[in-house]
CSV table of C-alpha atoms in Angstrom, one decimal:
chain,number,residue,atom,x,y,z
A,1,UNK,CA,-32.0,-25.8,216.1
A,2,UNK,CA,-30.8,-29.4,215.8
A,3,UNK,CA,-33.7,-31.8,216.4
A,4,UNK,CA,-33.3,-34.4,219.2
A,5,UNK,CA,-34.1,-38.0,218.8
A,6,UNK,CA,-36.6,-40.1,220.9
A,7,UNK,CA,-33.7,-41.7,222.7
A,8,UNK,CA,-32.6,-38.4,224.1
A,9,UNK,CA,-33.4,-38.0,227.8
A,10,UNK,CA,-31.8,-34.7,228.6
A,11,UNK,CA,-33.0,-31.2,227.9
A,12,UNK,CA,-31.3,-28.3,226.2
A,13,UNK,CA,-30.8,-25.9,229.0
A,14,UNK,CA,-29.9,-23.2,226.5
A,15,UNK,CA,-33.4,-23.3,225.2
A,16,UNK,CA,-35.0,-23.0,228.6
A,17,UNK,CA,-37.6,-25.3,230.2
A,18,UNK,CA,-40.5,-26.3,228.1
A,19,UNK,CA,-42.9,-24.6,230.5
A,20,UNK,CA,-41.2,-21.2,229.9
A,21,UNK,CA,-40.2,-21.6,226.2
A,22,UNK,CA,-42.7,-19.9,223.9
A,23,UNK,CA,-44.3,-21.9,221.0
A,24,UNK,CA,-43.3,-21.2,217.4
A,25,UNK,CA,-45.3,-18.5,215.6
A,26,UNK,CA,-48.7,-19.8,214.5
A,27,UNK,CA,-48.8,-21.2,210.9
A,28,UNK,CA,-52.0,-22.1,209.1
A,29,UNK,CA,-50.4,-24.2,206.5
A,30,UNK,CA,-49.9,-27.1,206.0
A,31,UNK,CA,-52.0,-27.3,209.1
A,32,UNK,CA,-52.4,-25.8,212.6
A,33,UNK,CA,-50.2,-27.1,215.3
A,34,UNK,CA,-49.6,-26.4,219.0
A,35,UNK,CA,-48.2,-28.1,222.1
A,36,UNK,CA,-51.8,-28.8,223.2
A,37,UNK,CA,-52.5,-30.7,220.0
A,38,UNK,CA,-49.2,-32.6,220.2
A,39,UNK,CA,-49.8,-33.6,223.8
A,40,UNK,CA,-53.4,-34.6,223.2
A,41,UNK,CA,-52.3,-36.9,220.4
A,42,UNK,CA,-49.5,-38.4,222.5
A,43,UNK,CA,-51.9,-39.1,225.4
A,44,UNK,CA,-54.3,-40.9,223.1
A,45,UNK,CA,-51.5,-43.0,221.8
A,46,UNK,CA,-50.3,-43.8,225.3
A,47,UNK,CA,-53.8,-44.7,226.4
A,48,UNK,CA,-54.2,-47.1,223.5
A,49,UNK,CA,-50.7,-48.6,223.3
A,50,UNK,CA,-48.8,-47.6,226.5
A,51,UNK,CA,-45.7,-45.5,226.6
A,52,UNK,CA,-43.9,-47.8,224.1
A,53,UNK,CA,-46.5,-46.6,221.6
A,54,UNK,CA,-45.4,-43.0,221.9
A,55,UNK,CA,-42.8,-41.5,219.6
A,56,UNK,CA,-42.3,-38.2,217.9
A,57,UNK,CA,-42.8,-39.9,214.5
A,58,UNK,CA,-46.1,-41.6,215.6
A,59,UNK,CA,-47.4,-38.4,217.1
A,60,UNK,CA,-46.5,-36.5,213.9
A,61,UNK,CA,-48.3,-39.2,211.8
A,62,UNK,CA,-51.5,-38.8,213.9
A,63,UNK,CA,-51.4,-35.1,213.4
A,64,UNK,CA,-50.5,-35.5,209.7
A,65,UNK,CA,-47.4,-33.4,209.8
A,66,UNK,CA,-43.8,-34.1,209.3
A,67,UNK,CA,-41.8,-35.1,212.5
A,68,UNK,CA,-39.5,-32.1,212.0
A,69,UNK,CA,-42.4,-29.7,212.7
A,70,UNK,CA,-42.8,-31.1,216.2
A,71,UNK,CA,-39.3,-30.3,217.2
A,72,UNK,CA,-40.2,-26.6,217.2
A,73,UNK,CA,-42.6,-27.4,220.1
A,74,UNK,CA,-40.8,-30.2,222.0
A,75,UNK,CA,-37.1,-30.8,221.7
A,76,UNK,CA,-36.9,-34.3,223.3
A,77,UNK,CA,-39.2,-37.2,224.1
A,78,UNK,CA,-38.5,-36.5,227.7
A,79,UNK,CA,-40.1,-33.1,227.3
A,80,UNK,CA,-43.1,-34.7,225.6
A,81,UNK,CA,-43.5,-37.2,228.5
A,82,UNK,CA,-43.3,-34.3,230.9
A,83,UNK,CA,-46.1,-32.5,229.1
A,84,UNK,CA,-48.2,-35.6,229.0
A,85,UNK,CA,-47.8,-36.1,232.8
A,86,UNK,CA,-48.9,-32.5,233.4
A,87,UNK,CA,-51.9,-33.0,231.2
A,88,UNK,CA,-53.0,-35.8,233.5
A,89,UNK,CA,-52.3,-33.7,236.5
A,90,UNK,CA,-54.8,-31.2,235.1
A,91,UNK,CA,-57.5,-33.9,235.8
A,92,UNK,CA,-56.2,-34.2,239.4
A,93,UNK,CA,-55.7,-30.5,240.4
A,94,UNK,CA,-58.8,-29.0,241.8
A,95,UNK,CA,-58.3,-25.6,240.1
A,96,UNK,CA,-56.0,-22.6,240.3
A,97,UNK,CA,-54.1,-22.7,243.6
A,98,UNK,CA,-55.1,-20.3,246.3
A,99,UNK,CA,-53.2,-18.7,249.1
A,100,UNK,CA,-51.8,-21.0,251.7
A,101,UNK,CA,-54.0,-21.1,254.8
A,102,UNK,CA,-52.5,-19.8,258.0
A,103,UNK,CA,-54.5,-22.2,260.2
A,104,UNK,CA,-57.3,-24.7,259.9
A,105,UNK,CA,-59.2,-24.5,256.7
A,106,UNK,CA,-62.6,-24.9,258.4
A,107,UNK,CA,-63.9,-25.3,261.9
A,108,UNK,CA,-64.5,-29.0,261.4
A,109,UNK,CA,-61.4,-30.8,262.6
A,110,UNK,CA,-61.9,-33.7,260.2
A,111,UNK,CA,-62.3,-31.6,257.1
A,112,UNK,CA,-58.7,-32.3,256.0
A,113,UNK,CA,-59.5,-36.0,255.8
A,114,UNK,CA,-62.4,-35.4,253.4
A,115,UNK,CA,-60.2,-33.2,251.2
A,116,UNK,CA,-57.4,-35.8,251.1
A,117,UNK,CA,-59.9,-38.5,250.2
A,118,UNK,CA,-61.1,-36.4,247.3
A,119,UNK,CA,-57.5,-35.8,246.1
A,120,UNK,CA,-56.8,-39.5,246.4
A,121,UNK,CA,-59.9,-40.3,244.5
A,122,UNK,CA,-59.0,-38.0,241.6
A,123,UNK,CA,-55.5,-39.6,241.5
A,124,UNK,CA,-57.0,-43.1,241.3
A,125,UNK,CA,-59.5,-42.1,238.6
A,126,UNK,CA,-56.8,-40.4,236.5
A,127,UNK,CA,-54.4,-43.4,236.9
A,128,UNK,CA,-57.0,-45.9,235.8
A,129,UNK,CA,-57.9,-43.7,232.8
A,130,UNK,CA,-54.3,-43.3,231.8
A,131,UNK,CA,-52.5,-46.5,233.1
A,132,UNK,CA,-49.1,-45.2,231.8
A,133,UNK,CA,-49.2,-42.3,234.1
A,134,UNK,CA,-48.2,-44.3,237.2
A,135,UNK,CA,-45.0,-45.4,235.4
A,136,UNK,CA,-43.8,-41.8,235.3
A,137,UNK,CA,-44.2,-41.2,239.0
A,138,UNK,CA,-41.6,-41.8,241.7
A,139,UNK,CA,-38.6,-40.1,240.3
A,140,UNK,CA,-37.8,-36.4,240.4
A,141,UNK,CA,-40.8,-34.2,241.2
A,142,UNK,CA,-42.9,-33.0,238.2
A,143,UNK,CA,-42.8,-29.2,238.0
A,144,UNK,CA,-45.4,-28.4,235.3
A,145,UNK,CA,-48.1,-25.9,236.1
A,146,UNK,CA,-50.8,-28.5,236.7
A,147,UNK,CA,-48.5,-30.8,238.8
A,148,UNK,CA,-47.6,-27.8,241.0
A,149,UNK,CA,-51.3,-26.9,241.4
A,150,UNK,CA,-52.0,-30.5,242.5
A,151,UNK,CA,-49.1,-30.4,244.9
A,152,UNK,CA,-50.2,-27.0,246.3
A,153,UNK,CA,-53.6,-28.4,246.9
A,154,UNK,CA,-52.3,-31.4,248.9
A,155,UNK,CA,-49.9,-29.3,250.9
A,156,UNK,CA,-52.5,-26.7,251.7
A,157,UNK,CA,-54.8,-29.4,253.0
A,158,UNK,CA,-52.0,-30.9,255.2
A,159,UNK,CA,-51.1,-27.4,256.4
A,160,UNK,CA,-54.7,-27.3,257.8
A,161,UNK,CA,-54.3,-30.5,259.8
A,162,UNK,CA,-54.7,-29.5,263.5
A,163,UNK,CA,-51.2,-28.9,264.9
A,164,UNK,CA,-49.5,-29.0,261.4
A,165,UNK,CA,-49.7,-25.3,260.6
A,166,UNK,CA,-46.3,-23.6,260.9
A,167,UNK,CA,-44.5,-27.0,260.8
A,168,UNK,CA,-43.3,-27.3,257.2
A,169,UNK,CA,-41.1,-30.4,257.8
A,170,UNK,CA,-44.1,-32.3,259.3
A,171,UNK,CA,-46.3,-31.2,256.4
A,172,UNK,CA,-43.7,-32.3,253.8
A,173,UNK,CA,-43.2,-35.7,255.5
A,174,UNK,CA,-47.0,-36.3,255.6
A,175,UNK,CA,-47.3,-35.3,252.0
A,176,UNK,CA,-44.5,-37.8,251.1
A,177,UNK,CA,-46.3,-40.6,252.9
A,178,UNK,CA,-49.6,-39.8,251.3
A,179,UNK,CA,-48.2,-39.7,247.8
A,180,UNK,CA,-46.1,-42.8,248.3
A,181,UNK,CA,-49.2,-44.7,249.2
A,182,UNK,CA,-51.0,-43.4,246.1
A,183,UNK,CA,-48.1,-44.3,243.8
A,184,UNK,CA,-47.6,-47.8,245.3
A,185,UNK,CA,-51.2,-48.9,245.6
A,186,UNK,CA,-52.1,-47.6,242.2
A,187,UNK,CA,-49.1,-49.3,240.6
A,188,UNK,CA,-50.3,-52.6,242.0
A,189,UNK,CA,-53.9,-52.0,240.8
A,190,UNK,CA,-52.8,-51.0,237.3
A,191,UNK,CA,-50.5,-54.1,237.1
A,192,UNK,CA,-53.4,-56.3,238.1
A,193,UNK,CA,-55.6,-54.8,235.4
A,194,UNK,CA,-52.9,-55.3,232.8
A,195,UNK,CA,-52.4,-58.9,233.9
A,196,UNK,CA,-56.1,-59.6,233.5
A,197,UNK,CA,-56.1,-58.3,230.0
A,198,UNK,CA,-52.9,-60.1,228.9
A,199,UNK,CA,-54.0,-63.4,230.4
A,200,UNK,CA,-57.6,-63.2,229.4
A,201,UNK,CA,-58.9,-64.0,232.9
A,202,UNK,CA,-60.0,-62.0,235.9
A,203,UNK,CA,-58.2,-61.9,239.2
A,204,UNK,CA,-60.9,-64.1,240.7
A,205,UNK,CA,-60.4,-66.7,238.0
A,206,UNK,CA,-56.7,-66.6,238.6
A,207,UNK,CA,-57.3,-67.2,242.3
A,208,UNK,CA,-59.5,-70.1,241.6
A,209,UNK,CA,-56.9,-71.6,239.3
A,210,UNK,CA,-54.2,-71.2,242.0
A,211,UNK,CA,-56.5,-72.5,244.8
A,212,UNK,CA,-55.5,-76.2,244.7
A,213,UNK,CA,-51.8,-75.3,244.8
A,214,UNK,CA,-52.3,-73.0,247.8
A,215,UNK,CA,-54.3,-75.6,249.6
A,216,UNK,CA,-51.4,-78.1,249.2
A,217,UNK,CA,-48.8,-75.6,250.3
A,218,UNK,CA,-50.6,-74.3,253.3
A,219,UNK,CA,-51.6,-77.8,254.5
A,220,UNK,CA,-47.9,-78.4,255.3
A,221,UNK,CA,-48.2,-75.8,258.1
A,222,UNK,CA,-45.1,-73.8,257.3
A,223,UNK,CA,-47.1,-70.6,256.7
A,224,UNK,CA,-49.7,-70.4,259.5
A,225,UNK,CA,-50.2,-66.6,259.2
A,226,UNK,CA,-50.8,-66.7,255.5
A,227,UNK,CA,-53.3,-69.5,256.1
A,228,UNK,CA,-55.2,-67.6,258.8
A,229,UNK,CA,-55.3,-64.4,256.7
A,230,UNK,CA,-56.5,-66.2,253.6
A,231,UNK,CA,-59.1,-68.0,255.6
A,232,UNK,CA,-60.5,-65.2,257.7
A,233,UNK,CA,-59.8,-61.8,255.9
A,234,UNK,CA,-62.5,-60.1,253.9
A,235,UNK,CA,-62.0,-60.2,250.2
A,236,UNK,CA,-62.2,-56.6,249.1
A,237,UNK,CA,-62.6,-55.1,245.7
A,238,UNK,CA,-59.7,-53.0,244.4
A,239,UNK,CA,-61.7,-49.8,245.2
A,240,UNK,CA,-62.4,-51.1,248.8
A,241,UNK,CA,-58.7,-52.0,249.3
A,242,UNK,CA,-57.6,-48.6,248.1
A,243,UNK,CA,-60.0,-46.9,250.5
A,244,UNK,CA,-59.0,-49.1,253.5
A,245,UNK,CA,-55.3,-48.5,252.9
A,246,UNK,CA,-55.9,-44.8,252.5
A,247,UNK,CA,-57.7,-44.6,255.9
A,248,UNK,CA,-54.6,-46.2,257.5
A,249,UNK,CA,-52.4,-43.5,256.0
A,250,UNK,CA,-54.8,-40.8,257.2
A,251,UNK,CA,-54.8,-42.3,260.7
A,252,UNK,CA,-51.0,-42.2,260.7
A,253,UNK,CA,-51.0,-38.5,259.6
A,254,UNK,CA,-53.5,-37.7,262.4
A,255,UNK,CA,-51.3,-39.5,264.9
A,256,UNK,CA,-48.4,-37.1,264.2
A,257,UNK,CA,-50.4,-34.1,265.4
A,258,UNK,CA,-48.6,-32.7,268.5
């Protein structure tokens, strides 16, 4: 097999998807190797240095093997990134997916809101542990086993919203809105965390530094709504903002019930 370079973004359809392609036979020398070890090393590199710090050569160096050995397990960097994303989804998925419910999951009508809050909380925790994760969301759906388990869990909850069972289009639209909120809000929060580290000052310190400028601009009266919001709105923590926005999304889903 001809090895692919890190710049390759396609996959070799002749070799099958990485999820279905068996690993090479186990070798004890010069050292054990597996997709799990490769992905674990890649995730650690990404956690430390971002996605730009991940390459086949760097992963091989961490594992103390030659880069050519890795190509028996992953053919492209795109495959490696897909495996890394699925490893993070393992932290989000609640466990092996069960059968889709035919109606409400429990007698309590609001149970679905509690379950979506829990799913959202796991998404946020994973995204803050692995800040690079959010950069890989928003394109084509991820189809790894853990990603599918996480999707199954969310769809199963939405199927249990009163009035949603038996209406797959409505469930799909609600899932899209829910995941779009998670991706968008977490992207903002991660960007703010990175800005704090790169600038060496907190968001509050940045706001204090920008304060005199905003006072001068708003004193001109051309932005009355901004002035009112800045003067009167509560100043929430990132976690509080995430929760408040999530409740608006859940309210919107509930409003779609026939």
